[in-house]
Short mmCIF file of C-alpha atoms in Angstrom, two decimals:
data_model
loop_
_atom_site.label_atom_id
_atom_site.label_comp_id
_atom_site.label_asym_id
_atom_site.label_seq_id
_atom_site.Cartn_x
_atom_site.Cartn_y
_atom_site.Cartn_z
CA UNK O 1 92.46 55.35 21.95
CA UNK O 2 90.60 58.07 22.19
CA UNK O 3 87.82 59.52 23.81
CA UNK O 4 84.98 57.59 24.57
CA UNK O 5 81.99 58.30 22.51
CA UNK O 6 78.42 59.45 23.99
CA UNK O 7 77.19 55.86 22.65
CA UNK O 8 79.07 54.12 25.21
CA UNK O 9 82.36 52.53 26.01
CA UNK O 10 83.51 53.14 22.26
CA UNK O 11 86.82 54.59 21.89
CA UNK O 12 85.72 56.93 19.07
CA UNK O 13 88.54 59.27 17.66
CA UNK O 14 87.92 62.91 16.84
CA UNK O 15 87.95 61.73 13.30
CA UNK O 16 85.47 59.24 14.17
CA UNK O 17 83.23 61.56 15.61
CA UNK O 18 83.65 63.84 12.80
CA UNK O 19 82.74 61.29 10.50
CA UNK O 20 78.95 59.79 12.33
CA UNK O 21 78.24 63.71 11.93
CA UNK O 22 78.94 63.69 8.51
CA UNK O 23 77.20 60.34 7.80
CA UNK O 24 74.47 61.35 10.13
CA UNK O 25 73.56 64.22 8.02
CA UNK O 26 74.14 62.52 4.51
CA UNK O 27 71.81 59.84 5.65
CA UNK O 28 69.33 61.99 6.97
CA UNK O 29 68.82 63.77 4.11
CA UNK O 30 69.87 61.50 1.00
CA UNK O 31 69.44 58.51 2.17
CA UNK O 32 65.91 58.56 4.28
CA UNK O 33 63.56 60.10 1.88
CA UNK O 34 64.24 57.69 -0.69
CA UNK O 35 64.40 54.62 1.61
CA UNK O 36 61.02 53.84 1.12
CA UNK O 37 60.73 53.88 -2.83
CA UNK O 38 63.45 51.33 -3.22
CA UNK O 39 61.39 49.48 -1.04
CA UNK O 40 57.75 49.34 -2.62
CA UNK O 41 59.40 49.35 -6.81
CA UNK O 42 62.43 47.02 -6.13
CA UNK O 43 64.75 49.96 -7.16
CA UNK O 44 68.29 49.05 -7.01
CA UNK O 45 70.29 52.32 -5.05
CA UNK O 46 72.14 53.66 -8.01
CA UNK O 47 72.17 57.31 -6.99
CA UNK O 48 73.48 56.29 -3.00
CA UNK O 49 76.39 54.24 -4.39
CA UNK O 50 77.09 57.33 -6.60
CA UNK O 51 77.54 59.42 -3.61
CA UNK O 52 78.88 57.29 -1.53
CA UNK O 53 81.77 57.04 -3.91
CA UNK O 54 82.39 61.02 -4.43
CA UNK O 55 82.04 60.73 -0.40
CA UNK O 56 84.83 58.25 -0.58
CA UNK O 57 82.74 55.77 1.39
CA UNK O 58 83.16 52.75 -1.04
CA UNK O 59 86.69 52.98 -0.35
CA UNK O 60 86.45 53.78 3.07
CA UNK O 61 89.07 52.14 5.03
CA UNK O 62 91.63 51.03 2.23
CA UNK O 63 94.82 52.69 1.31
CA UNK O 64 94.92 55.98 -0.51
CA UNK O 65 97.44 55.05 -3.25
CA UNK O 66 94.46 52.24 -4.35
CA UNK O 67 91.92 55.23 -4.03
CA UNK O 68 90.80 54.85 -0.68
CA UNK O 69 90.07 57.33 2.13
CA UNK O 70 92.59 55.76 4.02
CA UNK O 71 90.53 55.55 7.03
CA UNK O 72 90.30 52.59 9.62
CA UNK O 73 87.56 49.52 9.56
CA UNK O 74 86.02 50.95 12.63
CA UNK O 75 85.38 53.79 10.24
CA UNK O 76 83.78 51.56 7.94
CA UNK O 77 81.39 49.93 11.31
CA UNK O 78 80.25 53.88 11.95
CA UNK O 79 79.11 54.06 8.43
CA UNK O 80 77.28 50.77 8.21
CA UNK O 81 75.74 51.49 11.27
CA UNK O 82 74.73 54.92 10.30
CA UNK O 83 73.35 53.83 6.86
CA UNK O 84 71.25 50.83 7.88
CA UNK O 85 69.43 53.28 10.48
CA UNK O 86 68.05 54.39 7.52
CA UNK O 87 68.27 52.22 4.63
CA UNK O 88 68.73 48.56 4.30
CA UNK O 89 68.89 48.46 1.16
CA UNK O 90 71.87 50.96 0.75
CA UNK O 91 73.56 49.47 3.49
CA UNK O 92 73.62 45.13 2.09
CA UNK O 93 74.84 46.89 -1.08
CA UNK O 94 77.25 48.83 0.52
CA UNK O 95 79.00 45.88 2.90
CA UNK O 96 78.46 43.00 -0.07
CA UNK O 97 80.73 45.76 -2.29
CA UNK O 98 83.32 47.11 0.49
CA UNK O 99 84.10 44.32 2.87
CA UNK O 100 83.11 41.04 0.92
CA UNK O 101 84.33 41.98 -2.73
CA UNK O 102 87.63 44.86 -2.20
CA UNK O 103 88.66 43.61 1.38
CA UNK O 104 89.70 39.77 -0.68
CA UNK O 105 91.32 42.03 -3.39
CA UNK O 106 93.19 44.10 -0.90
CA UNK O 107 94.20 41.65 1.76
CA UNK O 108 95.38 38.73 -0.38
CA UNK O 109 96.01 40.91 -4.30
CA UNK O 110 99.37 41.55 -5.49
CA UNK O 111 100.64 44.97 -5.98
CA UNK O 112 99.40 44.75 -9.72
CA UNK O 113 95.70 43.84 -8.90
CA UNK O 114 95.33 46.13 -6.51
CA UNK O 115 96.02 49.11 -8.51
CA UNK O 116 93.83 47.38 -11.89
CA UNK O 117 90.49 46.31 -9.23
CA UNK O 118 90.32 48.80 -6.29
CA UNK O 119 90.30 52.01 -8.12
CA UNK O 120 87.27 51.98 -9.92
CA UNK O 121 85.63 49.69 -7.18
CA UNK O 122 86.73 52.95 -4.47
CA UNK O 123 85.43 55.25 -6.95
CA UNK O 124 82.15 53.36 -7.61
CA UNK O 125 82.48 53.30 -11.41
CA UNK O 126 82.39 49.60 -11.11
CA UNK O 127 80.05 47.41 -8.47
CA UNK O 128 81.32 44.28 -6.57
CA UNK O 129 80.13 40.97 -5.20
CA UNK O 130 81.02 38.39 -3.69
CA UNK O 131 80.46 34.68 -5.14
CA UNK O 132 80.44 31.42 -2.44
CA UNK O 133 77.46 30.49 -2.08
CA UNK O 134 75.88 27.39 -4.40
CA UNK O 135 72.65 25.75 -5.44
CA UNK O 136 74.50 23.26 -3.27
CA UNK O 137 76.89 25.28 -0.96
CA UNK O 138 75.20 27.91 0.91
CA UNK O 139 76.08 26.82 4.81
CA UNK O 140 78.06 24.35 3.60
CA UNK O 141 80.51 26.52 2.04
CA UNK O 142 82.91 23.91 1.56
CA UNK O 143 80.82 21.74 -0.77
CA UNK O 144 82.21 23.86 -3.58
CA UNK O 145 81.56 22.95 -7.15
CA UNK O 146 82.11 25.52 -9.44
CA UNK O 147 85.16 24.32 -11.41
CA UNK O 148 88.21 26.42 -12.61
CA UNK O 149 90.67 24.39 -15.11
CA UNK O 150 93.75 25.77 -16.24
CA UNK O 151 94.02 25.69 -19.78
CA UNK O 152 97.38 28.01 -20.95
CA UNK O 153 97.49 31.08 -19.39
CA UNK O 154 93.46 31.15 -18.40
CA UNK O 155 91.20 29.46 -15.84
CA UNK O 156 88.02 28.03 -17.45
CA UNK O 157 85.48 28.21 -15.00
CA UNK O 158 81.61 26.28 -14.69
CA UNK O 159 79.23 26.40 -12.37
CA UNK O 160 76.59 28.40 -10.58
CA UNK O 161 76.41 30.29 -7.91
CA UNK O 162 73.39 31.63 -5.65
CA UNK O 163 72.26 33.93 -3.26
CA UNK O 164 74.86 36.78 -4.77
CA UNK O 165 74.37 40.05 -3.52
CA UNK O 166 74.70 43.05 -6.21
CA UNK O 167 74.60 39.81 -8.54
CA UNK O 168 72.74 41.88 -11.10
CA UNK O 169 74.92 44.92 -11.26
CA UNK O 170 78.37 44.05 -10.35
CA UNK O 171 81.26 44.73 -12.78
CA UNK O 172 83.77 42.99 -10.58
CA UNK O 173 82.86 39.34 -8.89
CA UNK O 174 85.57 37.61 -6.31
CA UNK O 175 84.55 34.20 -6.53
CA UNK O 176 85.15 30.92 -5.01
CA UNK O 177 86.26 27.88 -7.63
CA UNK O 178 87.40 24.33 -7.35
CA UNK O 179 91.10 24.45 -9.09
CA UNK O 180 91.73 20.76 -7.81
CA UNK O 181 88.18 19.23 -8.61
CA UNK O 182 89.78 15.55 -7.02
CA UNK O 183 90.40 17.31 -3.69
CA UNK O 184 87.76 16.52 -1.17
CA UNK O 185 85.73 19.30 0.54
CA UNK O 186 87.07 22.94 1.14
CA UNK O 187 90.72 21.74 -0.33
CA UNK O 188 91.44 22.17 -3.73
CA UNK O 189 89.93 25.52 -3.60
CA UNK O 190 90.87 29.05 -5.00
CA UNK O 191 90.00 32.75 -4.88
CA UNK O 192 89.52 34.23 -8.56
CA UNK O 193 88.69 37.88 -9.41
CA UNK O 194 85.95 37.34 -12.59
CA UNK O 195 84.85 40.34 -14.91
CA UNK O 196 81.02 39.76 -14.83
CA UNK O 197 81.08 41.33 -18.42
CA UNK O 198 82.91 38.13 -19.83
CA UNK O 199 81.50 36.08 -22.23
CA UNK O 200 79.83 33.16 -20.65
CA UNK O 201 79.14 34.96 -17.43
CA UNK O 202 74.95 35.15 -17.25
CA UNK O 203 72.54 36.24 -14.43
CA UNK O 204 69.54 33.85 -15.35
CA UNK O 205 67.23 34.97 -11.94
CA UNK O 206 66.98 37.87 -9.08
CA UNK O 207 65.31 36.98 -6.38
CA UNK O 208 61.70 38.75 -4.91
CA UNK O 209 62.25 38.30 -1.50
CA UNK O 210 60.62 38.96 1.92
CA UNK O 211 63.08 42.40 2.63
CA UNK O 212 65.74 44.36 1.44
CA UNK O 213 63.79 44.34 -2.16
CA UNK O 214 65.78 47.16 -3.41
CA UNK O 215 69.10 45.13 -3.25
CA UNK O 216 69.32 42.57 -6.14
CA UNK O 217 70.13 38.84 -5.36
CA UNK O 218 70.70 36.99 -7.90
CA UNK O 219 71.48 33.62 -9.73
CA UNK O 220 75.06 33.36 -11.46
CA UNK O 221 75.83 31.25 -14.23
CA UNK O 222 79.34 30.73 -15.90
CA UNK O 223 79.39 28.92 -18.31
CA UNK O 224 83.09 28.25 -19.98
CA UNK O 225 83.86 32.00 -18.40
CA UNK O 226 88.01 32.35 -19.68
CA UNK O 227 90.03 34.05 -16.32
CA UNK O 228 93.45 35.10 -16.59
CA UNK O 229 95.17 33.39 -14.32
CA UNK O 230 96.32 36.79 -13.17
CA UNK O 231 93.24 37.33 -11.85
CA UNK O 232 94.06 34.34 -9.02
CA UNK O 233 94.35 35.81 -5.30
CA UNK O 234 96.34 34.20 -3.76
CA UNK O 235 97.85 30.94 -3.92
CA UNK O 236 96.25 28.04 -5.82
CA UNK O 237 94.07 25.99 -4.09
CA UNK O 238 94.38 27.67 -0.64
CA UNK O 239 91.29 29.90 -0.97
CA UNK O 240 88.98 28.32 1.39
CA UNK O 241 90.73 29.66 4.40
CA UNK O 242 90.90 33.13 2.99
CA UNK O 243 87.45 33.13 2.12
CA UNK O 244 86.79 32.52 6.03
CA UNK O 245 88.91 35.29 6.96
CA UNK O 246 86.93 37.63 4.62
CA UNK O 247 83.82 36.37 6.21
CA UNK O 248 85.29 37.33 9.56
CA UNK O 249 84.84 41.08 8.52
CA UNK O 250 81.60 40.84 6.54
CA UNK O 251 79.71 39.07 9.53
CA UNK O 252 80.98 42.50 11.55
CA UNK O 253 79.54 44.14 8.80
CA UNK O 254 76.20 42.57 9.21
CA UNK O 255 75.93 42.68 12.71
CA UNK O 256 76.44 46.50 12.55
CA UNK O 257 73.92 46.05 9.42
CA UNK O 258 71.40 44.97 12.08
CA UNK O 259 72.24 47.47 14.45
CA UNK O 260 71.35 50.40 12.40
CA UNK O 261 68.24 48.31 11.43
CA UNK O 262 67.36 48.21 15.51
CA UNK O 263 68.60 51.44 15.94
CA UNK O 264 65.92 52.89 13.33
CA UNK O 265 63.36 50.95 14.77
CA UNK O 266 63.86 51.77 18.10
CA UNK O 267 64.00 55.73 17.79
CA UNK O 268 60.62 55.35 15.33
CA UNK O 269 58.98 53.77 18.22
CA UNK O 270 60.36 55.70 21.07
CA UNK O 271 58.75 58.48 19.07
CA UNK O 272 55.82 56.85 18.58
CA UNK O 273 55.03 56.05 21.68
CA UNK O 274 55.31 59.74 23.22
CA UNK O 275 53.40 60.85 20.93
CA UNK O 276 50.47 58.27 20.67
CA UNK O 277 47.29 58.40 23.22
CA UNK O 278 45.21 55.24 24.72
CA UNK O 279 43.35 55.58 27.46
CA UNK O 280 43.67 59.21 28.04
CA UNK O 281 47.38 58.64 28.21
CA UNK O 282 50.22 58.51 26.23
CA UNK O 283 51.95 55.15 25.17
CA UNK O 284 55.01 56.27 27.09
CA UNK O 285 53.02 56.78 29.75
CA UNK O 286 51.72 52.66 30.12
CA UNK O 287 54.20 50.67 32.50
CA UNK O 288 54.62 47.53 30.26
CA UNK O 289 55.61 50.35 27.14
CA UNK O 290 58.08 52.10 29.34
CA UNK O 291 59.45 47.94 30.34
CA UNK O 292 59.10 47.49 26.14
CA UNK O 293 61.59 50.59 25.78
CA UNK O 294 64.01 49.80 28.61
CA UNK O 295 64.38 46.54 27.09
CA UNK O 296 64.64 47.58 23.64
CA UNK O 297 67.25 50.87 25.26
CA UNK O 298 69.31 47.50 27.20
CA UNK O 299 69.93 45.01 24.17
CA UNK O 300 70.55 47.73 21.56
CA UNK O 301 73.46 49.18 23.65
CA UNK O 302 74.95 45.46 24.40
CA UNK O 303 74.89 44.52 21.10
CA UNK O 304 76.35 48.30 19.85
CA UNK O 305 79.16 47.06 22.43
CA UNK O 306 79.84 43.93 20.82
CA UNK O 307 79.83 44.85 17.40
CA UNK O 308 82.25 48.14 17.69
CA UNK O 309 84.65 45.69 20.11
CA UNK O 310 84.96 43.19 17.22
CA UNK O 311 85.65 46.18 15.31
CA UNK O 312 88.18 47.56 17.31
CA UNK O 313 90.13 44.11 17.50
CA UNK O 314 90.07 43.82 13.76
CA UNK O 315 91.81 47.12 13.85
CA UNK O 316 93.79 45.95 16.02
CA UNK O 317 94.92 42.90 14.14
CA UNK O 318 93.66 41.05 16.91
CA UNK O 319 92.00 37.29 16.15
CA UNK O 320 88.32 37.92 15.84
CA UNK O 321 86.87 34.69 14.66
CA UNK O 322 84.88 34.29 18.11
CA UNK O 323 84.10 37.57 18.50
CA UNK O 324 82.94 38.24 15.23
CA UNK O 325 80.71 35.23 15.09
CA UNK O 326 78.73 36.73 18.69
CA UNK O 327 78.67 40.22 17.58
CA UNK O 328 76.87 39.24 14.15
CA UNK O 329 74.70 36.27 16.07
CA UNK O 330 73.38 38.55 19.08
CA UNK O 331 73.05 41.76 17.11
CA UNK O 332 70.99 39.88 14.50
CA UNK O 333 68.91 38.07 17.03
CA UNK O 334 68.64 41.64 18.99
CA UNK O 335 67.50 43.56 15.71
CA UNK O 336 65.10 40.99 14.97
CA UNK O 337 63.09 41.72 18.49
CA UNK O 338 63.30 45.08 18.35
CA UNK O 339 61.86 46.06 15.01
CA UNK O 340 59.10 43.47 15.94
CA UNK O 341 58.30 45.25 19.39
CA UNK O 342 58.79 48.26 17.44
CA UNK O 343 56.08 46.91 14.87
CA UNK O 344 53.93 45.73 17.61
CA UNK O 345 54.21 49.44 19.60
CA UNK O 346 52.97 50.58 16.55
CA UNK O 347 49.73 48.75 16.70
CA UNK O 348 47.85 48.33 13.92
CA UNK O 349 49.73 51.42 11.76
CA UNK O 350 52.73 48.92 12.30
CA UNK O 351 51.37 46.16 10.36
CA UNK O 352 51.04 48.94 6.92
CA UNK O 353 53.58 50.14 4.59
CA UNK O 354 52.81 53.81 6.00
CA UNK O 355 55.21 53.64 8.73
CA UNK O 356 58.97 52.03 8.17
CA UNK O 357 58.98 49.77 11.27
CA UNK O 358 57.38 47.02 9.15
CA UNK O 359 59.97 47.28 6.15
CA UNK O 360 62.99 47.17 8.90
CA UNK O 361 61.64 44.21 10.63
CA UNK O 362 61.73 42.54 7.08
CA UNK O 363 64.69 43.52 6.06
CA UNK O 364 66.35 42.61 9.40
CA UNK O 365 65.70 38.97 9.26
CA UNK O 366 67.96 39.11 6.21
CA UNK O 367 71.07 39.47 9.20
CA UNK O 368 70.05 36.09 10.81
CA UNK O 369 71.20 34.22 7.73
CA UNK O 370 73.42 35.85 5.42
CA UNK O 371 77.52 35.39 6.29
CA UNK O 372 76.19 32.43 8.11
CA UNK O 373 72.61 32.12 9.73
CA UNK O 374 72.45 32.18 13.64
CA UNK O 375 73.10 28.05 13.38
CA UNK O 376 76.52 28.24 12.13
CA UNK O 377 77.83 31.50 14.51
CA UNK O 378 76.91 29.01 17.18
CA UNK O 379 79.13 26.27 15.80
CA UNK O 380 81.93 28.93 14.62
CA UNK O 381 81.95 30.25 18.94
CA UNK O 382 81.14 26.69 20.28
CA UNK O 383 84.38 25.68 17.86
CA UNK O 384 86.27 28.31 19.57
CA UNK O 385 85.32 27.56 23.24
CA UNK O 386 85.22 24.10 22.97
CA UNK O 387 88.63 23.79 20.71
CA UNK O 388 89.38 20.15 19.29
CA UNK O 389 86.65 18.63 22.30
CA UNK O 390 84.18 19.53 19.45
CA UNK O 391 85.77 17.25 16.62
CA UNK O 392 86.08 14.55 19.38
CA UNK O 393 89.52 14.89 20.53
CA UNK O 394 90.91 14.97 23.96
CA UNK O 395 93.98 16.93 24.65
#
C-alpha cells in the first residue's frame, strides 16, 4: 500500500499518482474541447480511442506479453474516473471495450485466444463489446435466447441482442448464447468470442437516446453467424456464471463512470457559483448554496470511497460481488443528484446546451441502469446480506 492520496483514504501508489497527472492533462486538453461536439452531432469518439490506445489505456491493466500496460485495475478506476470528468461519451466506450469485452477474453481465454483477441483490442485497431442483453433479457439476464448449435467444428448462432454498447463499431463481440437450448434459465449457457465482420452478423438500429449520444447503442442481429468453436471461453454451457463475474468489474467501472460524471459537475458549479452575483452577492456567498456544496463536497467523497475500495479488493482478489453492487448503486444514485443540483445552481444557463452541467446530468442517468439498474444492485447486496433467507430457506 502506498501512500494515501490527497482524494482521501485511497492507497494510491507513486505510479498511481503519476498516472491521474498524466490522464489529468490528456483529458484536459484532448478530451474536454471536443466533449461537447460528440454531444450535439452524435459523433462516435474515433480520435480518443486512437489515443487512448498509443497511450496504452485500452490495454490498461492486462498483461504485457497480450499488449497491455501491465498496470493494475485500480489503474484502470483512475482512468475511468478521470475521463468521465470530462467526457461521457469517451468514457461508456472506453469501460464497454476494456472491462466488459477483453477482461472475459483474458480471465477465462486460453493461451491461444489471448494472443489472436487482446492485441489488436490493447492496441485499438479493433473495437469491443459486450453482447447479454435481449429484446427479452435485459435484467433478466438469464432469459437467454440467442441460440448457438454445434454443427462440425462451428457454432451456428441466432438471435438478437439489444442495448450493445460500441454495437456499431466493434470488430470483436463476446457474447452470451444458449449451447443447450433444453436447459432452463441461465443453464445451458456459453461465452463465445464473435467477429462482428462475419457473414450473417447485422446491426439493423442505433439508438437516439436521452445522453451519452456520442456512444452508439445498437441492435444486433445474427442470423446463421458460423463461430469456430475455438472461439468458446470457457467451458460449454457454464457461461452464465462467468458472465456475472465480468459484470462484477464493469459495474466498478460504471460507478467510477458516474463519479467522474459528479465530479465534473460539481467543480463546474463550485465555479459557478463564486463567480455568479444575486442580490449584490455572490452565489457562494447564499447559506442554502454553501449547504448545496457541502452536500454535493460530502456524497462525492463517500461514493469516491466506495468505488476505489471495490477497486482495491478486486486487486486484491478479494470477493467483491457486494461491494461492487453498492459502489455502482450509491455512486450512480450520488451522480444523479449532483449534476441536477449542479444544473439547478446554474439557474436558468443550466437548463441550455451552453454550459455542460445539463449534458452530464443526461448522460449520468445512463449509470442507474446499465450493468444492472439501481433495482437489481439492491437484490445482488440484499442476496448477499440476507444469504439463502432471501430464496426462503432457513439455515
Amino acid at each position: 500500500m502506498g501512500a494515501l492520496d490527497s482524494y482521501g483514504m485511497i492507497p494510491f501508489t507513486e505510479e498511481h499518482r503519476m498516472l491521474r497527472e498524466m490522464l489529468r492533462k490528456f483529458c484536459d486538453e484532448k478530451l474536454a474541447p471536443r466533449a461537447m461536439e460528440l454531444d450535439e452531432k452524435k459523433l462516435f469518439p474515433h480520435e480518443a480511442v486512437k489515443e487512448m490506445g498509443e497511450l496504452d489505456l485500452l490495454g490498461i491493466y492486462f498483461p504485457e506479453e497480450y499488449g497491455g500496460a501491465g498496470m493494475d485495475f485500480m489503474s484502470f478506476i483512475i482512468a475511468m474516473d478521470e475521463i468521465n470528468r470530462v467526457c461521457g461519451n469517451t468514457g461508456i466506450t472506453y469501460t464497454a471495450h476494456t472491462s466488459l469485452c477483453m477482461a472475459p477474453i483474458h480471465d477465462l481465454g486460453t493461451e491461444e485466444q489471448k494472443k489472436k483477441f487482446l492485441p489488436p483490442l490493447c492496441s485499438g485497431e479493433h473495437i469491443g463489446c459486450f453482447g447479454l442483453s435481449e429484446p427479452e433479457a435485459g435484467s433478466d439476464a438469464g432469459n437467454c435466447r440467442t441460440t448457438a448449435i454445434r454443427e462440425g467444428d462451428h457454432y451456428v448462432v441466432n438471435g438478437a441482442k439489444q442495448w450493445i454498447t460500441n454495437g456499431r463499431e466493434a470488430r470483436t463481440m463476446v457474447a452470451t448464447v444458449k449451447t443447450d437450448p433444453s436447459a432452463r434459465r441461465s443453464h445451458g449457457i456459453s461465452a463465445l468470442i464473435i467477429d462482428m465482420q462475419s457473414e450473417g452478423v447485422s446491426v439493423p438500429k442505433v439508438e437516439d437516446k436521452l445522453g451519452l449520444r456520442g456512444s452508439s447503442t445498437s441492435q444486433i442481429f445474427l442470423d446463421n453467424v458460423r463461430v469456430p468453436v475455438e472461439n468458446l471461453l470457457g467451458e460449454e454451457n457454464t457461461g452464465f456464471g462467468a458472465f456475472m463475474q465480468t459484470l462484477e468489474g464493469g459495474r466498478i467501472g460504471i460507478g467510477a463512470m458516474a463519479l467522474g460524471l459528479a465530479q465534473g459537475a460539481y467543480e463546474r458549479a463550485v465555479a459557478y457559483v463564486r463567480e455568479r452575483k444575486t442580490f449584490d452577492k455572490l452565489l457562494a456567498q447564499h447559506e442554502p448554496i454553501q449547504h448545496f456544496i457541502a452536500n454535493m463536497a460530502t456524497e462525492l467523497e463517500a461514493a469516491r470511497l466506495m468505488v476505489y475500495r471495490a477497486a482495491w479488493m478486486k486487486d486484491q482478489g478479494m470477493h467483491i460481488t457486494k461491494e461492487a453492487a453498492m459502489a455502482k448503486l450509491y455512486a450512480s444514485e450520488v451522480a444523479m443528484r449532483i449534476t441536477e443540483l449542479a444544473v439547478q445552481l446554474h439557474g436558468g444557463y443550466g437548463y441550455t446546451r451552453e454550459y455542460e452541467v445539463e449534458r452530464m446530468w443526461r448522460d449520468a442517468k445512463l449509470c442507474t441502469i446499465g450493468e444492472g439498474t439501481s433495482e437489481i444492485q439492491r437484490m445482488v447486496i440484499a442476496r448477499q446480506v440476507l444469504g439463502r433467507a432471501v430464496r426462503g430457506k432457513v439455515d
